[in-house]
Amino acid sequence: MNSTALSRYRAEWFRGAGEARREILAGMVGTFALIPEVIAFSFVAGIDPEVGLFASFVIGIVIAIAGGRPAMISGAAGSVALVAAALVHSHGLQYLLAATLMAGLFQIAFGLMKLDVLMRFVSRSVRTGFVNALAILIFSAQVPQMLDVSWHTYAMIALGLIIIYLAPRITTAIPSPLICIVILTGISIAFPMPIHTVADLGRLPSALPSLTVPAVPLDWETIRIVAPFALAMAAVGLLESMMTASVVDDLTETTSAKARECAGLGLANIAAGLFGGIAGCGMIGQTVGNVRYGGRGRLSTLVAGVFLLLVMVPLRPWVAQVPVAALVAIMIMVSASTFSWGSIRDLARHPKVSGLVMIATVIVTVATHDLAAGVAVGVLLSGVFFAAKVTRLMDVQVTYDEATDTRIYRVTGQIFFASADIFADRFDLRDTAAKVRIDLTAAHLWDVTAVGALEEIVTRMRHHGIIVQVIGLNEASAVLVDRLAPDLGSALSDLRGGR
């Protein structure tokens, strides 16, 4: 690490006492927002809540030190739990711990290979759809806590929302969600009422985590069982983390080292597995809440992890009395602030295909409860629409020179797998002219499909006795033709000679 990078890293930890206080308080809010979601996803994965909570504590500590996106909170939740559920159901917790270790190794490898560049293929429409879908999922996750409950719960939720939105007008020294938790907990203790508390969500840990090694056979059969799940967990976890990092980049108008985040998440998941926890990833709801209330550096992420440990063990009796209504109110606020309300207005202003990509991402994500599936569909649609748009820009103009009995095909645009067939269809392979000139000055060949189409056109025309000349091929396209179509033979001379 050079001096510039070291200075930046130090600044990500401490930028003054005032900033540190905000970071600490924001991290504490993030912890309380973390608990219900981690417990909920622990049930989804088929494991005890303490397994998910321990993992979140370990992941939070490690990612604060080794991650590449300051202020991002990661924990044992999200689509990773959905992938893990099948493995737990079929082979048990120990195989899940082995898969967690292997997933961490995969993520470190992905980070070293700089595979974070794949995020460049995720369009803004997909990112907006991802954020909106997540906001809907965050809200829908609170609905079960509002069904079959007494009126006291609704009253407490309403009071919590009032506190959250009005408290900042009085003071911003303490995050309003933290004020909400303290006041609602005090009310529920002073005036006992039939409402659910954190203790009702699941058994909280009563001891510190200890170092452990998965009790599985060290053989190829274990690898065969674990590897597919580990790869899926690694890919899904990185996708959610990279999307969350991009959202934080936009919120804070800063950049992040996403390759380092990949490797850092891998280290965090290895540590989680060694302490008996499940793999995790970036948690956008908790991260957005952290950023909204002042979290900008690594200290807030560290506090979220450390405070979770305090909450789980020393402060366990107190935290168990926190009303679930307070946590629901916080997550409703996070859901409302996460949703991109401007995207609804933009549907009428932006191109229809962009709106369609965004809506498709939301629908698939909400329908499957799988953020990775929604993003995958959005990226696929973006690619299809882009290819279709570029294909329409490809054109072939045909003219005839009677003096030399030459048919001239002037090609413009990009020739690749999506436009190669259209390009080939514009040529009359049984042309009656004695000579054919293909002018590629305003065109570019991108892939093997494009080169194959050109090779087939030239070969078939020559088979019918037509003299074919290809001119204007740019240097990059010529190199591609040399490498992929060596059988063109003399046509390659024409390519060079025509330039």
Tab-separated table of C-alpha atoms in Angstrom:
chain	number	residue	atom	x	y	z
A	1	MET	CA	0.000	0.000	0.000
A	2	ASN	CA	1.583	3.300	-1.117
A	3	SER	CA	1.513	6.490	0.947
A	4	THR	CA	-1.486	7.954	-0.904
A	5	ALA	CA	-3.551	4.805	-0.447
A	6	LEU	CA	-2.500	4.597	3.212
A	7	SER	CA	-3.561	8.193	3.837
A	8	ARG	CA	-6.905	7.546	2.204
A	9	TYR	CA	-7.384	4.408	4.276
A	10	ARG	CA	-6.670	6.340	7.492
A	11	ALA	CA	-9.161	9.027	6.462
A	12	GLU	CA	-11.783	6.339	5.939
A	13	TRP	CA	-11.419	5.474	9.634
A	14	PHE	CA	-11.195	8.860	11.344
A	15	ARG	CA	-11.938	12.398	10.141
A	16	GLY	CA	-12.483	14.220	13.423
A	17	ALA	CA	-14.357	13.764	16.687
A	18	GLY	CA	-17.641	15.091	15.291
A	19	GLU	CA	-17.561	12.674	12.364
A	20	ALA	CA	-16.630	9.800	14.702
A	21	ARG	CA	-19.656	10.466	16.908
A	22	ARG	CA	-21.989	10.391	13.902
A	23	GLU	CA	-20.319	7.222	12.650
A	24	ILE	CA	-20.808	5.474	16.006
A	25	LEU	CA	-24.463	6.447	16.340
A	26	ALA	CA	-25.211	5.533	12.715
A	27	GLY	CA	-23.555	2.146	13.227
A	28	MET	CA	-25.717	1.506	16.294
A	29	VAL	CA	-28.842	2.238	14.264
A	30	GLY	CA	-27.567	-0.153	11.617
A	31	THR	CA	-27.223	-2.889	14.240
A	32	PHE	CA	-30.847	-2.649	15.347
A	33	ALA	CA	-31.982	-2.643	11.727
A	34	LEU	CA	-29.765	-5.683	11.134
A	35	ILE	CA	-31.204	-7.947	13.844
A	36	PRO	CA	-34.735	-8.665	12.531
A	37	GLU	CA	-33.602	-9.243	8.944
A	38	VAL	CA	-30.759	-11.569	9.953
A	39	ILE	CA	-33.112	-13.567	12.169
A	40	ALA	CA	-35.718	-13.731	9.401
A	41	PHE	CA	-33.219	-14.944	6.808
A	42	SER	CA	-31.807	-17.451	9.292
A	43	PHE	CA	-35.218	-19.100	9.325
A	44	VAL	CA	-35.251	-18.981	5.502
A	45	ALA	CA	-31.896	-20.773	5.429
A	46	GLY	CA	-33.093	-23.346	7.960
A	47	ILE	CA	-30.554	-22.473	10.661
A	48	ASP	CA	-30.761	-21.151	14.225
A	49	PRO	CA	-30.872	-17.331	14.531
A	50	GLU	CA	-27.642	-17.316	16.512
A	51	VAL	CA	-25.792	-18.793	13.496
A	52	GLY	CA	-26.827	-15.819	11.361
A	53	LEU	CA	-26.169	-13.301	14.141
A	54	PHE	CA	-22.694	-14.663	14.870
A	55	ALA	CA	-21.888	-14.587	11.165
A	56	SER	CA	-23.072	-10.970	10.892
A	57	PHE	CA	-20.868	-9.960	13.819
A	58	VAL	CA	-17.769	-11.594	12.283
A	59	ILE	CA	-18.524	-10.323	8.761
A	60	GLY	CA	-19.041	-6.784	10.069
A	61	ILE	CA	-15.675	-6.737	11.839
A	62	VAL	CA	-13.665	-8.175	8.949
A	63	ILE	CA	-15.349	-6.200	6.158
A	64	ALA	CA	-14.783	-2.955	8.078
A	65	ILE	CA	-11.043	-3.621	7.892
A	66	ALA	CA	-10.659	-5.374	4.536
A	67	GLY	CA	-13.618	-4.106	2.470
A	68	GLY	CA	-13.466	-1.623	-0.368
A	69	ARG	CA	-16.671	0.375	0.268
A	70	PRO	CA	-16.641	2.393	3.515
A	71	ALA	CA	-20.008	2.774	5.301
A	72	MET	CA	-21.417	-0.413	3.759
A	73	ILE	CA	-22.954	-2.867	6.228
A	74	SER	CA	-22.737	-6.552	5.376
A	75	GLY	CA	-24.374	-9.451	7.158
A	76	ALA	CA	-25.824	-12.935	6.863
A	77	ALA	CA	-28.953	-12.181	4.854
A	78	GLY	CA	-30.196	-11.694	1.325
A	79	SER	CA	-30.316	-14.157	-1.544
A	80	VAL	CA	-27.366	-16.075	-0.072
A	81	ALA	CA	-29.780	-17.530	2.490
A	82	LEU	CA	-32.067	-18.755	-0.297
A	83	VAL	CA	-29.167	-20.608	-1.929
A	84	ALA	CA	-28.017	-22.022	1.400
A	85	ALA	CA	-31.450	-23.369	2.326
A	86	ALA	CA	-31.304	-26.235	-0.175
A	87	LEU	CA	-27.882	-27.360	1.080
A	88	VAL	CA	-28.934	-27.235	4.745
A	89	HIS	CA	-32.079	-29.194	3.946
A	90	SER	CA	-30.217	-31.931	2.065
A	91	HIS	CA	-26.933	-32.226	3.997
A	92	GLY	CA	-27.115	-30.189	7.215
A	93	LEU	CA	-25.325	-27.257	8.858
A	94	GLN	CA	-21.780	-28.655	8.704
A	95	TYR	CA	-21.861	-28.818	4.913
A	96	LEU	CA	-23.166	-25.247	4.888
A	97	LEU	CA	-20.125	-24.162	6.931
A	98	ALA	CA	-17.847	-25.919	4.418
A	99	ALA	CA	-19.677	-24.183	1.563
A	100	THR	CA	-19.227	-20.854	3.347
A	101	LEU	CA	-15.445	-21.354	3.477
A	102	MET	CA	-15.311	-22.356	-0.189
A	103	ALA	CA	-17.527	-19.411	-1.195
A	104	GLY	CA	-15.066	-17.094	0.543
A	105	LEU	CA	-12.195	-18.593	-1.445
A	106	PHE	CA	-14.143	-18.121	-4.682
A	107	GLN	CA	-14.807	-14.471	-3.822
A	108	ILE	CA	-11.145	-13.799	-3.076
A	109	ALA	CA	-10.268	-15.319	-6.456
A	110	PHE	CA	-12.922	-13.168	-8.167
A	111	GLY	CA	-11.461	-10.084	-6.515
A	112	LEU	CA	-7.899	-10.936	-7.562
A	113	MET	CA	-9.127	-11.496	-11.136
A	114	LYS	CA	-10.832	-8.061	-11.096
A	115	LEU	CA	-14.193	-9.553	-12.053
A	116	ASP	CA	-15.865	-6.516	-10.525
A	117	VAL	CA	-15.582	-4.952	-14.003
A	118	LEU	CA	-18.668	-6.996	-14.903
A	119	MET	CA	-20.655	-4.354	-13.018
A	120	ARG	CA	-20.103	-2.095	-16.023
A	121	PHE	CA	-22.684	-4.170	-17.860
A	122	VAL	CA	-25.354	-3.278	-15.310
A	123	SER	CA	-27.245	-0.286	-16.717
A	124	ARG	CA	-28.713	2.537	-14.665
A	125	SER	CA	-32.211	1.212	-15.403
A	126	VAL	CA	-31.276	-2.127	-13.823
A	127	ARG	CA	-29.782	-0.378	-10.786
A	128	THR	CA	-32.926	1.698	-10.339
A	129	GLY	CA	-35.065	-1.413	-10.663
A	130	PHE	CA	-32.848	-3.180	-8.136
A	131	VAL	CA	-33.244	-0.348	-5.614
A	132	ASN	CA	-37.010	-0.087	-6.116
A	133	ALA	CA	-37.486	-3.851	-5.838
A	134	LEU	CA	-35.416	-3.936	-2.687
A	135	ALA	CA	-37.505	-1.142	-1.175
A	136	ILE	CA	-40.641	-3.178	-1.901
A	137	LEU	CA	-39.088	-6.332	-0.417
A	138	ILE	CA	-37.990	-4.443	2.704
A	139	PHE	CA	-41.554	-3.209	3.214
A	140	SER	CA	-43.126	-6.599	2.433
A	141	ALA	CA	-40.804	-8.213	4.995
A	142	GLN	CA	-42.467	-6.041	7.664
A	143	VAL	CA	-46.003	-7.078	6.738
A	144	PRO	CA	-45.967	-10.365	8.740
A	145	GLN	CA	-45.149	-8.314	11.838
A	146	MET	CA	-48.313	-6.264	11.240
A	147	LEU	CA	-50.739	-9.160	10.784
A	148	ASP	CA	-52.816	-10.715	13.556
A	149	VAL	CA	-51.579	-8.188	16.116
A	150	SER	CA	-53.317	-5.910	18.593
A	151	TRP	CA	-54.090	-2.270	17.973
A	152	HIS	CA	-51.246	-1.437	20.334
A	153	THR	CA	-48.763	-2.588	17.670
A	154	TYR	CA	-50.200	-0.252	15.050
A	155	ALA	CA	-50.194	2.618	17.537
A	156	MET	CA	-46.538	1.958	18.394
A	157	ILE	CA	-45.562	1.764	14.707
A	158	ALA	CA	-47.352	5.050	14.023
A	159	LEU	CA	-45.663	6.691	17.009
A	160	GLY	CA	-42.313	5.333	15.876
A	161	LEU	CA	-42.746	6.859	12.400
A	162	ILE	CA	-43.746	10.202	13.940
A	163	ILE	CA	-40.601	10.179	16.086
A	164	ILE	CA	-38.373	9.166	13.169
A	165	TYR	CA	-39.601	11.949	10.891
A	166	LEU	CA	-40.108	14.727	13.471
A	167	ALA	CA	-37.109	14.209	15.759
A	168	PRO	CA	-34.596	15.599	13.184
A	169	ARG	CA	-36.454	18.935	13.371
A	170	ILE	CA	-35.567	19.119	17.065
A	171	THR	CA	-32.071	17.627	17.044
A	172	THR	CA	-29.772	15.831	14.661
A	173	ALA	CA	-27.186	14.983	17.316
A	174	ILE	CA	-28.741	11.529	17.785
A	175	PRO	CA	-30.216	9.578	14.844
A	176	SER	CA	-33.999	9.589	15.089
A	177	PRO	CA	-34.281	5.769	14.696
A	178	LEU	CA	-32.188	5.375	17.858
A	179	ILE	CA	-34.477	7.829	19.649
A	180	CYS	CA	-37.441	5.807	18.378
A	181	ILE	CA	-36.020	2.575	19.826
A	182	VAL	CA	-35.296	4.110	23.241
A	183	ILE	CA	-38.691	5.839	23.592
A	184	LEU	CA	-40.797	2.905	22.383
A	185	THR	CA	-38.852	0.466	24.556
A	186	GLY	CA	-39.361	2.736	27.567
A	187	ILE	CA	-43.097	2.985	26.856
A	188	SER	CA	-43.490	-0.787	26.474
A	189	ILE	CA	-41.676	-1.392	29.794
A	190	ALA	CA	-43.552	1.328	31.677
A	191	PHE	CA	-46.937	0.347	30.238
A	192	PRO	CA	-47.016	-3.404	29.550
A	193	MET	CA	-49.094	-4.198	26.486
A	194	PRO	CA	-49.675	-7.171	24.142
A	195	ILE	CA	-46.943	-6.496	21.581
A	196	HIS	CA	-44.077	-8.585	20.205
A	197	THR	CA	-40.500	-7.923	21.280
A	198	VAL	CA	-37.130	-8.957	19.866
A	199	ALA	CA	-37.157	-11.946	22.223
A	200	ASP	CA	-40.161	-13.288	20.271
A	201	LEU	CA	-38.216	-13.311	16.971
A	202	GLY	CA	-35.867	-16.101	17.988
A	203	ARG	CA	-33.328	-17.269	20.528
A	204	LEU	CA	-30.535	-14.750	20.980
A	205	PRO	CA	-26.978	-16.076	21.588
A	206	SER	CA	-25.954	-16.487	25.235
A	207	ALA	CA	-22.195	-16.957	24.689
A	208	LEU	CA	-19.403	-15.725	22.442
A	209	PRO	CA	-18.667	-17.549	19.177
A	210	SER	CA	-15.736	-19.973	19.139
A	211	LEU	CA	-13.365	-21.120	16.422
A	212	THR	CA	-14.551	-24.300	14.732
A	213	VAL	CA	-13.810	-26.476	11.716
A	214	PRO	CA	-16.681	-27.971	9.666
A	215	ALA	CA	-17.205	-31.614	10.614
A	216	VAL	CA	-17.296	-33.004	7.081
A	217	PRO	CA	-15.147	-35.634	5.327
A	218	LEU	CA	-12.179	-34.106	3.493
A	219	ASP	CA	-12.670	-35.916	0.185
A	220	TRP	CA	-13.767	-35.329	-3.420
A	221	GLU	CA	-17.348	-36.337	-2.622
A	222	THR	CA	-17.631	-33.446	-0.177
A	223	ILE	CA	-16.213	-31.053	-2.768
A	224	ARG	CA	-18.677	-32.368	-5.361
A	225	ILE	CA	-21.575	-31.690	-2.994
A	226	VAL	CA	-20.391	-28.328	-1.689
A	227	ALA	CA	-18.799	-26.681	-4.749
A	228	PRO	CA	-21.994	-25.868	-6.755
A	229	PHE	CA	-23.636	-24.274	-3.708
A	230	ALA	CA	-20.429	-22.430	-2.796
A	231	LEU	CA	-20.112	-20.979	-6.301
A	232	ALA	CA	-23.751	-19.886	-6.299
A	233	MET	CA	-23.399	-18.313	-2.836
A	234	ALA	CA	-20.228	-16.512	-3.919
A	235	ALA	CA	-21.793	-15.153	-7.116
A	236	VAL	CA	-25.072	-14.066	-5.501
A	237	GLY	CA	-23.270	-12.504	-2.546
A	238	LEU	CA	-20.927	-10.524	-4.757
A	239	LEU	CA	-23.758	-9.359	-6.987
A	240	GLU	CA	-25.734	-7.984	-4.050
A	241	SER	CA	-22.608	-6.429	-2.532
A	242	MET	CA	-21.567	-4.785	-5.796
A	243	MET	CA	-25.070	-3.401	-6.349
A	244	THR	CA	-25.149	-2.108	-2.771
A	245	ALA	CA	-21.724	-0.509	-3.210
A	246	SER	CA	-22.935	1.230	-6.377
A	247	VAL	CA	-25.951	2.613	-4.503
A	248	VAL	CA	-23.670	3.971	-1.751
A	249	ASP	CA	-21.394	5.470	-4.414
A	250	ASP	CA	-24.395	7.391	-5.759
A	251	LEU	CA	-25.662	8.442	-2.317
A	252	THR	CA	-22.282	9.707	-1.110
A	253	GLU	CA	-20.965	10.914	-4.496
A	254	THR	CA	-17.770	8.931	-3.905
A	255	THR	CA	-16.066	5.944	-5.487
A	256	SER	CA	-15.183	2.567	-4.036
A	257	ALA	CA	-12.611	-0.168	-4.661
A	258	LYS	CA	-14.970	-2.912	-5.773
A	259	ALA	CA	-12.231	-5.472	-6.469
A	260	ARG	CA	-11.070	-5.021	-2.870
A	261	GLU	CA	-14.674	-5.361	-1.714
A	262	CYS	CA	-14.855	-8.729	-3.517
A	263	ALA	CA	-11.716	-10.006	-1.794
A	264	GLY	CA	-12.711	-8.421	1.537
A	265	LEU	CA	-16.101	-10.142	1.448
A	266	GLY	CA	-14.298	-13.411	0.740
A	267	LEU	CA	-12.111	-12.966	3.827
A	268	ALA	CA	-15.175	-12.046	5.888
A	269	ASN	CA	-17.063	-15.145	4.788
A	270	ILE	CA	-14.074	-17.414	5.515
A	271	ALA	CA	-13.913	-15.918	9.010
A	272	ALA	CA	-17.683	-16.383	9.408
A	273	GLY	CA	-17.413	-20.033	8.408
A	274	LEU	CA	-14.574	-20.637	10.879
A	275	PHE	CA	-16.734	-19.234	13.683
A	276	GLY	CA	-19.742	-21.358	12.803
A	277	GLY	CA	-21.621	-18.799	10.695
A	278	ILE	CA	-23.282	-18.632	7.298
A	279	ALA	CA	-21.942	-16.603	4.341
A	280	GLY	CA	-23.216	-13.063	3.952
A	281	CYS	CA	-23.181	-10.053	1.641
A	282	GLY	CA	-23.933	-6.351	1.510
A	283	MET	CA	-27.302	-5.403	3.029
A	284	ILE	CA	-28.688	-2.422	1.177
A	285	GLY	CA	-31.521	-1.558	3.568
A	286	GLN	CA	-29.229	-1.357	6.585
A	287	THR	CA	-26.521	0.332	4.511
A	288	VAL	CA	-28.882	3.032	3.259
A	289	GLY	CA	-30.036	3.619	6.834
A	290	ASN	CA	-26.418	3.884	7.965
A	291	VAL	CA	-25.613	6.429	5.255
A	292	ARG	CA	-28.810	8.415	5.832
A	293	TYR	CA	-27.843	8.925	9.475
A	294	GLY	CA	-24.241	9.967	9.025
A	295	GLY	CA	-22.265	6.807	8.287
A	296	ARG	CA	-19.530	7.594	5.764
A	297	GLY	CA	-16.458	5.645	6.859
A	298	ARG	CA	-15.269	2.284	8.115
A	299	LEU	CA	-15.967	3.156	11.754
A	300	SER	CA	-19.744	2.909	11.274
A	301	THR	CA	-19.339	-0.569	9.745
A	302	LEU	CA	-17.087	-1.654	12.616
A	303	VAL	CA	-19.509	-0.289	15.218
A	304	ALA	CA	-22.403	-2.155	13.578
A	305	GLY	CA	-20.472	-5.405	14.043
A	306	VAL	CA	-19.087	-4.731	17.526
A	307	PHE	CA	-22.363	-3.357	18.851
A	308	LEU	CA	-24.133	-6.439	17.486
A	309	LEU	CA	-21.889	-8.556	19.729
A	310	LEU	CA	-22.726	-6.340	22.727
A	311	VAL	CA	-26.390	-6.584	21.850
A	312	MET	CA	-26.216	-10.369	21.528
A	313	VAL	CA	-24.447	-11.125	24.808
A	314	PRO	CA	-23.944	-8.433	27.526
A	315	LEU	CA	-27.010	-6.358	26.588
A	316	ARG	CA	-29.142	-9.360	25.676
A	317	PRO	CA	-31.756	-8.873	28.476
A	318	TRP	CA	-32.311	-5.252	27.451
A	319	VAL	CA	-32.396	-5.810	23.713
A	320	ALA	CA	-34.860	-8.660	24.157
A	321	GLN	CA	-37.381	-6.051	25.382
A	322	VAL	CA	-37.130	-3.791	22.317
A	323	PRO	CA	-40.577	-3.745	20.647
A	324	VAL	CA	-40.671	-5.224	17.151
A	325	ALA	CA	-42.895	-2.238	16.289
A	326	ALA	CA	-39.860	0.056	16.665
A	327	LEU	CA	-37.850	-2.042	14.210
A	328	VAL	CA	-40.798	-2.156	11.791
A	329	ALA	CA	-41.085	1.631	11.896
A	330	ILE	CA	-37.366	1.979	11.121
A	331	MET	CA	-37.536	-0.431	8.186
A	332	ILE	CA	-40.626	1.298	6.777
A	333	MET	CA	-38.657	4.551	6.830
A	334	VAL	CA	-35.698	2.822	5.154
A	335	SER	CA	-38.031	1.360	2.526
A	336	ALA	CA	-39.555	4.754	1.742
A	337	SER	CA	-36.149	6.454	1.521
A	338	THR	CA	-34.669	3.632	-0.570
A	339	PHE	CA	-37.364	3.717	-3.266
A	340	SER	CA	-36.477	5.997	-6.179
A	341	TRP	CA	-39.711	7.969	-6.400
A	342	GLY	CA	-38.330	10.030	-9.262
A	343	SER	CA	-38.153	6.884	-11.396
A	344	ILE	CA	-41.976	6.874	-11.616
A	345	ARG	CA	-41.894	10.342	-13.169
A	346	ASP	CA	-39.023	9.310	-15.425
A	347	LEU	CA	-41.115	6.540	-16.995
A	348	ALA	CA	-42.844	9.195	-19.098
A	349	ARG	CA	-39.631	11.045	-19.999
A	350	HIS	CA	-37.064	8.307	-20.541
A	351	PRO	CA	-36.999	5.889	-23.510
A	352	LYS	CA	-39.629	3.150	-23.235
A	353	VAL	CA	-37.030	0.372	-23.299
A	354	SER	CA	-35.302	1.857	-20.233
A	355	GLY	CA	-38.598	1.911	-18.371
A	356	LEU	CA	-39.337	-1.646	-19.462
A	357	VAL	CA	-35.950	-2.847	-18.158
A	358	MET	CA	-36.534	-1.133	-14.821
A	359	ILE	CA	-40.067	-2.534	-14.456
A	360	ALA	CA	-38.961	-6.050	-15.465
A	361	THR	CA	-36.179	-5.961	-12.869
A	362	VAL	CA	-38.677	-4.964	-10.181
A	363	ILE	CA	-41.294	-7.565	-11.174
A	364	VAL	CA	-38.865	-10.492	-11.358
A	365	THR	CA	-37.142	-9.538	-8.098
A	366	VAL	CA	-40.373	-9.114	-6.171
A	367	ALA	CA	-41.936	-12.263	-7.679
A	368	THR	CA	-38.943	-14.482	-6.905
A	369	HIS	CA	-37.638	-12.649	-3.810
A	370	ASP	CA	-34.274	-13.142	-5.506
A	371	LEU	CA	-32.300	-9.963	-6.178
A	372	ALA	CA	-29.834	-11.860	-8.367
A	373	ALA	CA	-32.611	-13.160	-10.628
A	374	GLY	CA	-34.030	-9.662	-11.087
A	375	VAL	CA	-30.653	-8.173	-11.938
A	376	ALA	CA	-29.883	-11.047	-14.325
A	377	VAL	CA	-33.147	-10.481	-16.218
A	378	GLY	CA	-32.547	-6.733	-16.300
A	379	VAL	CA	-29.017	-7.133	-17.658
A	380	LEU	CA	-30.229	-9.636	-20.263
A	381	LEU	CA	-32.995	-7.309	-21.441
A	382	SER	CA	-30.582	-4.363	-21.539
A	383	GLY	CA	-28.231	-6.404	-23.721
A	384	VAL	CA	-31.024	-7.511	-26.061
A	385	PHE	CA	-32.372	-3.979	-26.469
A	386	PHE	CA	-28.883	-2.578	-27.004
A	387	ALA	CA	-28.087	-5.212	-29.629
A	388	ALA	CA	-31.382	-4.491	-31.380
A	389	LYS	CA	-30.650	-0.760	-31.381
A	390	VAL	CA	-27.129	-1.196	-32.764
A	391	THR	CA	-28.438	-3.643	-35.377
A	392	ARG	CA	-30.834	-1.017	-36.713
A	393	LEU	CA	-27.892	1.336	-37.207
A	394	MET	CA	-26.198	-1.140	-39.586
A	395	ASP	CA	-26.941	-0.490	-43.276
A	396	VAL	CA	-25.767	-1.620	-46.710
A	397	GLN	CA	-26.100	0.698	-49.723
A	398	VAL	CA	-25.857	-0.908	-53.181
A	399	THR	CA	-24.772	0.872	-56.381
A	400	TYR	CA	-23.678	-0.320	-59.852
A	401	ASP	CA	-20.846	0.960	-62.064
A	402	GLU	CA	-21.696	0.076	-65.687
A	403	ALA	CA	-18.299	1.135	-67.034
A	404	THR	CA	-16.478	-1.553	-65.062
A	405	ASP	CA	-19.456	-3.911	-64.539
A	406	THR	CA	-18.931	-3.641	-60.758
A	407	ARG	CA	-21.526	-3.927	-58.028
A	408	ILE	CA	-20.519	-1.813	-54.991
A	409	TYR	CA	-21.758	-2.625	-51.484
A	410	ARG	CA	-21.085	0.227	-49.020
A	411	VAL	CA	-21.494	-1.028	-45.440
A	412	THR	CA	-21.972	1.274	-42.446
A	413	GLY	CA	-22.342	0.409	-38.769
A	414	GLN	CA	-21.373	-2.390	-36.418
A	415	ILE	CA	-21.291	-6.001	-37.580
A	416	PHE	CA	-21.496	-8.555	-34.759
A	417	PHE	CA	-23.517	-11.624	-33.789
A	418	ALA	CA	-26.842	-9.740	-33.720
A	419	SER	CA	-26.393	-7.961	-37.062
A	420	ALA	CA	-24.309	-10.499	-39.010
A	421	ASP	CA	-27.323	-12.274	-40.547
A	422	ILE	CA	-28.889	-8.978	-41.629
A	423	PHE	CA	-25.511	-7.985	-43.116
A	424	ALA	CA	-25.278	-11.265	-45.081
A	425	ASP	CA	-28.861	-11.033	-46.359
A	426	ARG	CA	-28.123	-7.734	-48.090
A	427	PHE	CA	-25.781	-9.450	-50.584
A	428	ASP	CA	-26.874	-11.213	-53.755
A	429	LEU	CA	-24.574	-14.241	-53.781
A	430	ARG	CA	-25.485	-14.935	-57.438
A	431	ASP	CA	-24.855	-11.361	-58.566
A	432	THR	CA	-24.847	-10.924	-62.365
A	433	ALA	CA	-22.049	-8.336	-62.214
A	434	ALA	CA	-18.554	-9.496	-63.109
A	435	LYS	CA	-17.024	-7.766	-60.104
A	436	VAL	CA	-18.174	-6.994	-56.574
A	437	ARG	CA	-16.573	-4.426	-54.269
A	438	ILE	CA	-17.397	-4.524	-50.560
A	439	ASP	CA	-16.539	-1.187	-48.944
A	440	LEU	CA	-16.124	-1.523	-45.157
A	441	THR	CA	-14.634	1.939	-44.562
A	442	ALA	CA	-17.583	2.965	-42.348
A	443	ALA	CA	-18.046	-0.445	-40.703
A	444	HIS	CA	-16.406	-2.509	-37.978
A	445	LEU	CA	-16.203	-6.267	-37.503
A	446	TRP	CA	-16.536	-7.204	-33.840
A	447	ASP	CA	-16.561	-10.973	-33.453
A	448	VAL	CA	-16.222	-14.413	-35.016
A	449	THR	CA	-19.825	-14.306	-36.290
A	450	ALA	CA	-19.141	-11.120	-38.252
A	451	VAL	CA	-15.907	-12.502	-39.727
A	452	GLY	CA	-17.675	-15.756	-40.578
A	453	ALA	CA	-20.427	-13.883	-42.413
A	454	LEU	CA	-17.861	-11.931	-44.483
A	455	GLU	CA	-15.914	-15.104	-45.226
A	456	GLU	CA	-19.030	-16.905	-46.408
A	457	ILE	CA	-20.046	-14.008	-48.686
A	458	VAL	CA	-16.614	-13.794	-50.313
A	459	THR	CA	-16.271	-17.579	-50.695
A	460	ARG	CA	-19.698	-18.106	-52.263
A	461	MET	CA	-19.381	-15.198	-54.676
A	462	ARG	CA	-16.004	-16.450	-55.850
A	463	HIS	CA	-17.491	-19.915	-56.227
A	464	HIS	CA	-19.910	-18.394	-58.741
A	465	GLY	CA	-17.053	-16.791	-60.684
A	466	ILE	CA	-17.411	-13.279	-59.336
A	467	ILE	CA	-14.267	-11.247	-58.686
A	468	VAL	CA	-14.588	-9.926	-55.128
A	469	GLN	CA	-12.658	-7.000	-53.699
A	470	VAL	CA	-12.956	-5.913	-50.078
A	471	ILE	CA	-11.718	-2.428	-49.197
A	472	GLY	CA	-11.610	-0.098	-46.204
A	473	LEU	CA	-11.181	-2.711	-43.495
A	474	ASN	CA	-9.836	-0.965	-40.380
A	475	GLU	CA	-6.786	-2.269	-38.569
A	476	ALA	CA	-8.639	-3.951	-35.681
A	477	SER	CA	-11.015	-5.714	-38.065
A	478	ALA	CA	-8.116	-6.794	-40.301
A	479	VAL	CA	-6.327	-8.380	-37.322
A	480	LEU	CA	-9.530	-10.241	-36.448
A	481	VAL	CA	-9.921	-11.499	-40.007
A	482	ASP	CA	-6.272	-12.634	-40.123
A	483	ARG	CA	-6.760	-14.652	-36.940
A	484	LEU	CA	-10.236	-16.082	-37.486
A	485	ALA	CA	-10.474	-16.536	-41.264
A	486	PRO	CA	-7.094	-17.720	-42.577
A	487	ASP	CA	-8.847	-19.770	-45.288
A	488	LEU	CA	-9.818	-16.602	-47.157
A	489	GLY	CA	-6.442	-16.917	-48.855
A	490	SER	CA	-6.107	-14.394	-51.649
A	491	ALA	CA	-9.041	-12.444	-50.231
A	492	LEU	CA	-6.717	-11.301	-47.449
A	493	SER	CA	-4.483	-9.747	-50.075
A	494	ASP	CA	-7.481	-7.943	-51.446
A	495	LEU	CA	-8.264	-6.713	-47.976
A	496	ARG	CA	-4.831	-5.217	-47.567
A	497	GLY	CA	-4.562	-4.061	-51.133
A	498	GLY	CA	-7.870	-2.251	-50.952
A	499	ARG	CA	-6.697	-0.069	-48.125
